[in-house]
PDB file of C-alpha atoms and ligand atoms in Angstrom:
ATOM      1  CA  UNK O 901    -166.905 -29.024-161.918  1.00 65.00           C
ATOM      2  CA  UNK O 902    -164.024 -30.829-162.617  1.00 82.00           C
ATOM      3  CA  UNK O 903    -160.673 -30.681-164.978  1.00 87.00           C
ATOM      4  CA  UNK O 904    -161.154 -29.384-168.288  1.00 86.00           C
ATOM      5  CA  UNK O 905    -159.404 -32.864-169.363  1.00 82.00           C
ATOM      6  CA  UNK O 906    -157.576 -34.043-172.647  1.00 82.00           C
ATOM      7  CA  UNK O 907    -159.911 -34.522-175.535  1.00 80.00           C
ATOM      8  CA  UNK O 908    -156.845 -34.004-177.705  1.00 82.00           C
ATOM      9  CA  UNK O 909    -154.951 -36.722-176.313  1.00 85.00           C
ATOM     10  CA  UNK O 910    -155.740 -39.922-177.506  1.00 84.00           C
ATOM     11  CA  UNK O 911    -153.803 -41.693-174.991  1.00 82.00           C
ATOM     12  CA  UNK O 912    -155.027 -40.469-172.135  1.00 86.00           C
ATOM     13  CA  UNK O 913    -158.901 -40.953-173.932  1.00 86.00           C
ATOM     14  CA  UNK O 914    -157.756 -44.864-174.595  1.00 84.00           C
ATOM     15  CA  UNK O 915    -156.551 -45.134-170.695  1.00 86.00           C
ATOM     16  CA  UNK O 916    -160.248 -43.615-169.500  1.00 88.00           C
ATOM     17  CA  UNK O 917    -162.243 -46.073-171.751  1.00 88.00           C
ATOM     18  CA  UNK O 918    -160.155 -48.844-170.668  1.00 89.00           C
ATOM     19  CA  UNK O 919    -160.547 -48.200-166.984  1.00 91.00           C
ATOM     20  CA  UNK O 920    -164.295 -47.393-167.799  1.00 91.00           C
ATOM     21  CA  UNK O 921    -164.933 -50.806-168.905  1.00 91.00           C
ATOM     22  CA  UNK O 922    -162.795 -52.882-166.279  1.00 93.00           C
ATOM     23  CA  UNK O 923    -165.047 -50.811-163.686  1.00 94.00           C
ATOM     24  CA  UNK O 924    -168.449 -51.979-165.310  1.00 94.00           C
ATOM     25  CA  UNK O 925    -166.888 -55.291-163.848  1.00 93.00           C
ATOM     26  CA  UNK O 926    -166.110 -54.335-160.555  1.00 95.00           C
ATOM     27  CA  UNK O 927    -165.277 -56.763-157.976  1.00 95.00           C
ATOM     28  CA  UNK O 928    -167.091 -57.307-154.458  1.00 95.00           C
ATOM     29  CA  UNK O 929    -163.614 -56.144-152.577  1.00 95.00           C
ATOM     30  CA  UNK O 930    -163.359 -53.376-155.077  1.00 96.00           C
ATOM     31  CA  UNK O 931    -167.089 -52.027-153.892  1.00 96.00           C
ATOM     32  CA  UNK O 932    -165.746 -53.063-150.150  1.00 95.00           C
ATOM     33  CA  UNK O 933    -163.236 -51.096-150.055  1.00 96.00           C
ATOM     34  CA  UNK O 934    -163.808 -47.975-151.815  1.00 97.00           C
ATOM     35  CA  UNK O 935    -166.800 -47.667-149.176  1.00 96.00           C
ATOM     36  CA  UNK O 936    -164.152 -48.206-146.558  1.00 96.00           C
ATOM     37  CA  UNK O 937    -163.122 -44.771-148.067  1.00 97.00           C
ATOM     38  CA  UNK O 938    -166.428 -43.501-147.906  1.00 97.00           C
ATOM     39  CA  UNK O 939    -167.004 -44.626-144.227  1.00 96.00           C
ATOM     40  CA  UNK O 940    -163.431 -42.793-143.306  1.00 97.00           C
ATOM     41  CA  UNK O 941    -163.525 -39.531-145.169  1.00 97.00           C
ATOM     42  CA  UNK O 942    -167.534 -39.348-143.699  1.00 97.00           C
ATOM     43  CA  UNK O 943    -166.094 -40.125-139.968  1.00 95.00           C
ATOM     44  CA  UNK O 944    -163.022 -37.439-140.623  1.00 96.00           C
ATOM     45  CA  UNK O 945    -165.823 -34.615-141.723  1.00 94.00           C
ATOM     46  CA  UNK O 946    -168.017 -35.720-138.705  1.00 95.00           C
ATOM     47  CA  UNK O 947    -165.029 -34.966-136.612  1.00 92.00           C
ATOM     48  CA  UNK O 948    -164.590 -31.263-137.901  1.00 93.00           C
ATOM     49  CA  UNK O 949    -162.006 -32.105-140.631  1.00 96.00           C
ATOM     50  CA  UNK O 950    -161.433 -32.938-144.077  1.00 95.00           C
ATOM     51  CA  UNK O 951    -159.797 -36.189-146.050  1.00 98.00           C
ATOM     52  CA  UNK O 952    -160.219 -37.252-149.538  1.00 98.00           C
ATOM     53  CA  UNK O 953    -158.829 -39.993-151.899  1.00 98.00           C
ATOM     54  CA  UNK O 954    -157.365 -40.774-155.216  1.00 96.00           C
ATOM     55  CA  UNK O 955    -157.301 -44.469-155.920  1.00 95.00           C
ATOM     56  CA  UNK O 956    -154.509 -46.286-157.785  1.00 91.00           C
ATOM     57  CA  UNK O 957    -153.618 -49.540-159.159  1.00 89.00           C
ATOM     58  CA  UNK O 958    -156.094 -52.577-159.189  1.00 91.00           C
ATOM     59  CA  UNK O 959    -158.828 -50.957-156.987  1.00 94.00           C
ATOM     60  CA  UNK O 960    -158.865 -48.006-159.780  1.00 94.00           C
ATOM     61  CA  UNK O 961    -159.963 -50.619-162.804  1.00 93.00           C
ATOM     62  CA  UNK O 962    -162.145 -52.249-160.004  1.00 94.00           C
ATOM     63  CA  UNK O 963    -160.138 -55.198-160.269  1.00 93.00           C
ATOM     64  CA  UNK O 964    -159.035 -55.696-156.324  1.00 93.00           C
ATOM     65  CA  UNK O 965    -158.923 -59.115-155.312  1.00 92.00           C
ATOM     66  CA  UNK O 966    -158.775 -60.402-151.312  1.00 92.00           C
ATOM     67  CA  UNK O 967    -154.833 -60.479-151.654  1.00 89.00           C
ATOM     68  CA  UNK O 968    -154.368 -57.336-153.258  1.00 91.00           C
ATOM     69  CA  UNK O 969    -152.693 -53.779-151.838  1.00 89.00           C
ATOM     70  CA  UNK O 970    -154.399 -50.442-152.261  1.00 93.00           C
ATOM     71  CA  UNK O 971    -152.473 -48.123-153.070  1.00 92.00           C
ATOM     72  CA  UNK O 972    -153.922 -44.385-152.906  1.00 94.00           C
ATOM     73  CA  UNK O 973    -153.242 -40.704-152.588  1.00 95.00           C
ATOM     74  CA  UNK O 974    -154.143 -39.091-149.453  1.00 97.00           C
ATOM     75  CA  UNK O 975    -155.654 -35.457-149.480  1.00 97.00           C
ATOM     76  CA  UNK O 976    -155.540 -33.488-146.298  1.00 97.00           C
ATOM     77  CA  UNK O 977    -154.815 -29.724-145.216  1.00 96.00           C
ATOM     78  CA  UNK O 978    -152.049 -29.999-143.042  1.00 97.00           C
ATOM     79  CA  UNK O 979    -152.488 -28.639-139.401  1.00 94.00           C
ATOM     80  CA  UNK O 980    -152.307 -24.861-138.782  1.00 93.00           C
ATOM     81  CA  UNK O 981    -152.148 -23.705-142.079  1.00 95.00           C
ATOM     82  CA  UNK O 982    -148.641 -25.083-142.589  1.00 96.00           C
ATOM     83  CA  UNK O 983    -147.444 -24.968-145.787  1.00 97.00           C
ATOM     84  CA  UNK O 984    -144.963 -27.799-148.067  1.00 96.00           C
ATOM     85  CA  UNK O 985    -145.237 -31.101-148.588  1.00 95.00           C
ATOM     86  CA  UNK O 986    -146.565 -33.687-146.341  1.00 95.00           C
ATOM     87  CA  UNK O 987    -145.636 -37.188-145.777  1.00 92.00           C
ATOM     88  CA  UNK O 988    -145.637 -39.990-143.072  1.00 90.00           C
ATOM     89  CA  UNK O 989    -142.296 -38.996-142.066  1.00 90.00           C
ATOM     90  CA  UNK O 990    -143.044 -35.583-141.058  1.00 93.00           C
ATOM     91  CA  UNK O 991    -146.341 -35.166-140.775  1.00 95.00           C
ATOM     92  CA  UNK O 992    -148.604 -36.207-137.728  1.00 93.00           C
ATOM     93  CA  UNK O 993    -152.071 -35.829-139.611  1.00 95.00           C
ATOM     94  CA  UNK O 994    -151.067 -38.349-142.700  1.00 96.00           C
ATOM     95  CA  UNK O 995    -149.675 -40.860-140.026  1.00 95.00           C
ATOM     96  CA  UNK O 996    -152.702 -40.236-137.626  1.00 95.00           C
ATOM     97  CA  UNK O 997    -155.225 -40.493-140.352  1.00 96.00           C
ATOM     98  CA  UNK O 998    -153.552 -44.003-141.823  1.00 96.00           C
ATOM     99  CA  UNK O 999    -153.919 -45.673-138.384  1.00 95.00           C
ATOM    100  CA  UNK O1000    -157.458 -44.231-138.101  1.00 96.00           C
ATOM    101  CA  UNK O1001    -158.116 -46.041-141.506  1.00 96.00           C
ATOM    102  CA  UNK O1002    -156.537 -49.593-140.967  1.00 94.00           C
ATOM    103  CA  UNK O1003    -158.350 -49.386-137.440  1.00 94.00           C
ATOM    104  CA  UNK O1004    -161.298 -49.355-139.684  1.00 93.00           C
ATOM    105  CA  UNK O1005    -160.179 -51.721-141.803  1.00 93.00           C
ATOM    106  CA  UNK O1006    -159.971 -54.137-138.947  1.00 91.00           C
ATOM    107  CA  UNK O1007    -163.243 -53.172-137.659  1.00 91.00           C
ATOM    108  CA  UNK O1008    -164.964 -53.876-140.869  1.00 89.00           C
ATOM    109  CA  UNK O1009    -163.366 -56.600-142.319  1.00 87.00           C
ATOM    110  CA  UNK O1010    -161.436 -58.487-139.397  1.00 83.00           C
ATOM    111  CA  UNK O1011    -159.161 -61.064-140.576  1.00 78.00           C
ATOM    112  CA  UNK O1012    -159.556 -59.721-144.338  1.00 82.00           C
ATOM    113  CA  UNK O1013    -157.718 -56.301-143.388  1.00 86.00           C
ATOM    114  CA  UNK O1014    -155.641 -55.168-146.174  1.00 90.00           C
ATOM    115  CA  UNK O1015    -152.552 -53.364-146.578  1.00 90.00           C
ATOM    116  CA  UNK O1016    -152.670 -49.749-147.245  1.00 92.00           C
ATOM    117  CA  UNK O1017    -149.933 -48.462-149.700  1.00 91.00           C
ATOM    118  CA  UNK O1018    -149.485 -44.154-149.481  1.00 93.00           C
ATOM    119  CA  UNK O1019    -148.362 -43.397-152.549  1.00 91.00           C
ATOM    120  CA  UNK O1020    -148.357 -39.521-152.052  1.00 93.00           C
ATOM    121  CA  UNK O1021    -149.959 -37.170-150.013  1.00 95.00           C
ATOM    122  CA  UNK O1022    -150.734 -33.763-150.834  1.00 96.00           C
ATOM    123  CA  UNK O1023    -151.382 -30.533-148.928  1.00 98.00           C
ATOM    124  CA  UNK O1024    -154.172 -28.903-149.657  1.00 98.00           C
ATOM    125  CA  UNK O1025    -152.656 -25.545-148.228  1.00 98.00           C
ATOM    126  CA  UNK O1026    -149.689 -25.853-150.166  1.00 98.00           C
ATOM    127  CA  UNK O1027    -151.825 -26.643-153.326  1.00 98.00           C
ATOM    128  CA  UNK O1028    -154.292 -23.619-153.379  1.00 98.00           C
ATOM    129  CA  UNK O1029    -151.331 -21.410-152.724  1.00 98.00           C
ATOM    130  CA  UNK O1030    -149.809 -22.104-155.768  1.00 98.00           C
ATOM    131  CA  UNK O1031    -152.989 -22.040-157.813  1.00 98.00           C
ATOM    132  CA  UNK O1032    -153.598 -18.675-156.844  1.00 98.00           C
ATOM    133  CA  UNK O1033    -150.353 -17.949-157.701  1.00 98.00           C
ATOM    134  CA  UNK O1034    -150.537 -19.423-161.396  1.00 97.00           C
ATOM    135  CA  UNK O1035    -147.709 -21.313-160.361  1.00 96.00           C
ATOM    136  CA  UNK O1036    -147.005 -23.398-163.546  1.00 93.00           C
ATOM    137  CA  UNK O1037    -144.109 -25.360-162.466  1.00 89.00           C
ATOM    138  CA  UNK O1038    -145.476 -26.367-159.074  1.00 92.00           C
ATOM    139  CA  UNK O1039    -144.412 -30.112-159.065  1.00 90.00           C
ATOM    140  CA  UNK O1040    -147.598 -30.335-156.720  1.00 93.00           C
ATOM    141  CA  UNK O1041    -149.955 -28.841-158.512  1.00 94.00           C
ATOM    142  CA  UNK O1042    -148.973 -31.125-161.345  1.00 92.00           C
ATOM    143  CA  UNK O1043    -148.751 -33.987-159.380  1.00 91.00           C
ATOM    144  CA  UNK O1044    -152.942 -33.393-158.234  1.00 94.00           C
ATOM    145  CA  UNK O1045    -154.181 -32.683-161.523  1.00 94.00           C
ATOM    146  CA  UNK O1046    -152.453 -36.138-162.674  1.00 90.00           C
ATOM    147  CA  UNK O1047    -154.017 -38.316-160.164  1.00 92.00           C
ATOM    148  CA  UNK O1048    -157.546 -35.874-161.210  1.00 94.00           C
ATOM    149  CA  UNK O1049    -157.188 -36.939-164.735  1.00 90.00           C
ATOM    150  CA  UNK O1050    -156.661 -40.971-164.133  1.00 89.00           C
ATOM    151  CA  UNK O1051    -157.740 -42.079-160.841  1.00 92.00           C
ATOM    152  CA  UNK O1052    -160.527 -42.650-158.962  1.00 95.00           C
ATOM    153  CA  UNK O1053    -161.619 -40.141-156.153  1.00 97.00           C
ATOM    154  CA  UNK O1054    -163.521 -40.635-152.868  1.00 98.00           C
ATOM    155  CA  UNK O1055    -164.864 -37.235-151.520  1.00 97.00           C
ATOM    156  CA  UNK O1056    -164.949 -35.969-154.384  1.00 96.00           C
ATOM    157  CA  UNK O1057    -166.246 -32.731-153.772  1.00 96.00           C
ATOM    158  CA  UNK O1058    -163.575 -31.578-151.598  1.00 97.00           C
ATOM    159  CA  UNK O1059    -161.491 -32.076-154.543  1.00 97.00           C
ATOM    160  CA  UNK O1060    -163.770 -30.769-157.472  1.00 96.00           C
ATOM    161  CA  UNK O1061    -163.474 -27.266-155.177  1.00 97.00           C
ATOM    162  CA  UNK O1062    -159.391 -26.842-156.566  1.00 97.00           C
ATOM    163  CA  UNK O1063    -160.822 -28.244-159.662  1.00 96.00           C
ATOM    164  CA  UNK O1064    -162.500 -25.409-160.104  1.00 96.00           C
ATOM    165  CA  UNK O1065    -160.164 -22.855-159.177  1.00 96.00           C
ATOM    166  CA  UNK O1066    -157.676 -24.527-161.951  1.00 96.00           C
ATOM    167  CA  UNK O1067    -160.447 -24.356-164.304  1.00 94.00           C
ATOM    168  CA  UNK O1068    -160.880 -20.645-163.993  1.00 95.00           C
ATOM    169  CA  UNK O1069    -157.592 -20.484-164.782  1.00 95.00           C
ATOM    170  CA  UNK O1070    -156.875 -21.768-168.424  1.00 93.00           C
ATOM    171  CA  UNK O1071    -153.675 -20.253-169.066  1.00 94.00           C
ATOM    172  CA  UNK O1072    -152.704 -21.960-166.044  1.00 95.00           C
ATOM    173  CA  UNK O1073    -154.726 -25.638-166.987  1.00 94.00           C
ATOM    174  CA  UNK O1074    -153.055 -25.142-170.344  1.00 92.00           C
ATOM    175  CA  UNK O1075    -149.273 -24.909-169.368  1.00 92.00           C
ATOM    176  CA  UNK O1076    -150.046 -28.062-166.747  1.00 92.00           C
ATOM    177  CA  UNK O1077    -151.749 -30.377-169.344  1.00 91.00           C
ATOM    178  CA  UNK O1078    -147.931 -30.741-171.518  1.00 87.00           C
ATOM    179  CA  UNK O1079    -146.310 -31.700-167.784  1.00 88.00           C
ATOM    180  CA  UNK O1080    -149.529 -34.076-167.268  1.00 88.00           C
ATOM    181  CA  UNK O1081    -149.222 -35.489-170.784  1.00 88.00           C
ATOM    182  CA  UNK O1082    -145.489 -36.344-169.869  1.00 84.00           C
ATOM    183  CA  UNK O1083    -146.201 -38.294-166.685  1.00 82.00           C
ATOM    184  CA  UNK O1084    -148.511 -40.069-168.429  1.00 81.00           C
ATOM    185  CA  UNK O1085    -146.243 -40.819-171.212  1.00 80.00           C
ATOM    186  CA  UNK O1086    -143.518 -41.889-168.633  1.00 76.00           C
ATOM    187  CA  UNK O1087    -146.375 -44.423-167.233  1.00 75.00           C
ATOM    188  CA  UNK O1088    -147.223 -45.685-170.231  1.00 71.00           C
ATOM    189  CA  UNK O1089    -143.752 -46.980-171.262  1.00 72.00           C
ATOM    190  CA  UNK O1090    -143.457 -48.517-168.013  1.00 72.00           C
ATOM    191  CA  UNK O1091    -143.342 -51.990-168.003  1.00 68.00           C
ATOM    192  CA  UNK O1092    -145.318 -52.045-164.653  1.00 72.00           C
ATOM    193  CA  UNK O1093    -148.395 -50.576-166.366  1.00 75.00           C
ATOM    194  CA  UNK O1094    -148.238 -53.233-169.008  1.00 74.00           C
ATOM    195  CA  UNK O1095    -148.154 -56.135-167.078  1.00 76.00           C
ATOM    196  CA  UNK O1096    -151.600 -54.851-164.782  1.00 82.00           C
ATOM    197  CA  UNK O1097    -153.221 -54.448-167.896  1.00 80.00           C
ATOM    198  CA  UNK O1098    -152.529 -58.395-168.824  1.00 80.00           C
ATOM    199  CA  UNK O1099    -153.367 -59.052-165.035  1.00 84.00           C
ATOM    200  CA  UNK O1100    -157.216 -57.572-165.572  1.00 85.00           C
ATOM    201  CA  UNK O1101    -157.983 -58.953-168.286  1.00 84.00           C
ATOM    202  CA  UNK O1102    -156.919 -61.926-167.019  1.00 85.00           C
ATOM    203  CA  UNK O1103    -159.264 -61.877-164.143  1.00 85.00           C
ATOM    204  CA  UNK O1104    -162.187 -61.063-166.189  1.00 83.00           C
ATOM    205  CA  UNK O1105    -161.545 -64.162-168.676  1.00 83.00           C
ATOM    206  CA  UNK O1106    -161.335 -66.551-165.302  1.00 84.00           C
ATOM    207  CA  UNK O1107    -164.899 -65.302-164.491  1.00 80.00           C
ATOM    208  CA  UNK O1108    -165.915 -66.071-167.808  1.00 82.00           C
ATOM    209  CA  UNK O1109    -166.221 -62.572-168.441  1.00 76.00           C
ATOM    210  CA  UNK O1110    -164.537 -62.013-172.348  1.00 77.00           C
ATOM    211  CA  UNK O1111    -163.341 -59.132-173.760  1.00 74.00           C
ATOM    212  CA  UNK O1112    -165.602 -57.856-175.915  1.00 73.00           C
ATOM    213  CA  UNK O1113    -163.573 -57.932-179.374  1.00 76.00           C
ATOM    214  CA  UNK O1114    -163.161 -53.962-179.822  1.00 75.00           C
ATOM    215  CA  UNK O1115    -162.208 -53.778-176.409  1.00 75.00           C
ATOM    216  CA  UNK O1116    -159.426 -56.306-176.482  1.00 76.00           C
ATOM    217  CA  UNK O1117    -158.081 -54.411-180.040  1.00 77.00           C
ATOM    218  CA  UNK O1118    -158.030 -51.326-177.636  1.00 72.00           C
ATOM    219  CA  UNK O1119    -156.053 -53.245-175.120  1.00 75.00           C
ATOM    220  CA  UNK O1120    -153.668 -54.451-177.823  1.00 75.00           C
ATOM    221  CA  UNK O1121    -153.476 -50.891-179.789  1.00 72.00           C
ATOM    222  CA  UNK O1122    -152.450 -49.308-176.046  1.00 68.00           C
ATOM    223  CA  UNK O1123    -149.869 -51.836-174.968  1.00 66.00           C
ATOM    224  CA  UNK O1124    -147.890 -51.343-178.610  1.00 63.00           C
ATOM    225  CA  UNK O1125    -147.032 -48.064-177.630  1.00 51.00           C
TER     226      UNK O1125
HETATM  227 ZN1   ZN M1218    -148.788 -32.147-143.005  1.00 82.64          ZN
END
């Protein structure tokens, strides 16, 4: 099961339809590498351990080209039950794990390896810990059921298993969707975000692909905001 998600925000509803469509025109690198993401998280669980994914930027809206960065979150219990946040700086698993993946990247593609951008990482220990504690204002528990609610996941099912344990919890799922709706409002006004959007569609009208008419007026409606 996954996150209740935000039928009442229109935003958020306009964002998911957008990225739905840009992903019915998915690009060969896009399917490449999101099973390079397959292919690691299935070697990592082979080896006794667990790894999943959220997907960012281009490779989200299925719009990677050769030249582009992918940009992800990285999902991982950290080692011995330790607890806080993890990052390449001080943890040995997120750092191990990336050089496992570009070795892979190497292996599979050769001279078309691609950088890997770590956006955030985030510890699964850390994260159940303050689900079971209905911990509200746990900037990481926010953080996850952001990414949940607009990215794309690889091993999914290690992730839909602290879906569920937010879902069970609606008081809880209710008090995180306001912080949720905020980082997506903080996105949205973001010139960054604006620009991408431009950028696909772009792409799409090179390949002779055009935007169907109600789909551009969506485009249009969400970059007013
Ligand atoms: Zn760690």
């Amino acid at each position: 099961m996954t996150l209740p998600g935000f039928n009442d925000n229109p935003t958020i509803q306009k964002f998911i339809g957008l990225k739905k469509f840009f992903r019915s025109h998915e690009t060969r690198i896009s399917r490449e590498r999101i099973e390079d993401f397959k292919k690691f998280s299935k070697l990592i669980n082979y080896g006794g351990d667990e790894v999943a994914f959220d997907i960012l930027g281009s490779l989200n809206f299925g719009q990677a080209t050769a030249d582009s960065d992918t940009d992800i979150v990285m999902y991982t219990r950290c080692e011995d039950g330790k607890m806080g946040e993890c990052g390449l700086e001080n943890c040995y698993k997120i750092s191990l794990f990336k050089h496992m993946f570009l070795n892979l990247v190497t292996f599979e593609h050769n001279s078309h390896a691609y950088k890997l951008e770590i956006v955030d990482c985030i510890n699964l220990n850390q994260l159940e810990k303050d689900i079971r504690e209905n911990d509200e204002s746990s900037a990481l528990l926010i953080r996850f059921c952001f990414y949940r609610s607009i990215c794309r996941g690889v091993n999914r099912k290690l992730l839909h298993r602290y879906e569920n344990l937010i879902s069970e919890r609606l008081p809880l799922w209710e008090s995180i969707t306001k912080s949720v709706e905020e980082c997506f409002d903080g996105i949205i006004v973001s010139s960054q975000h604006t620009y991408s959007f431009h950028k696909y569609a772009g792409r799409l009208e090179e390949k002779g692909i055009k935007l169907p008419g109600s789909m551009a007026a969506k485009i249009k409606d969400y970059l007013k905001q």
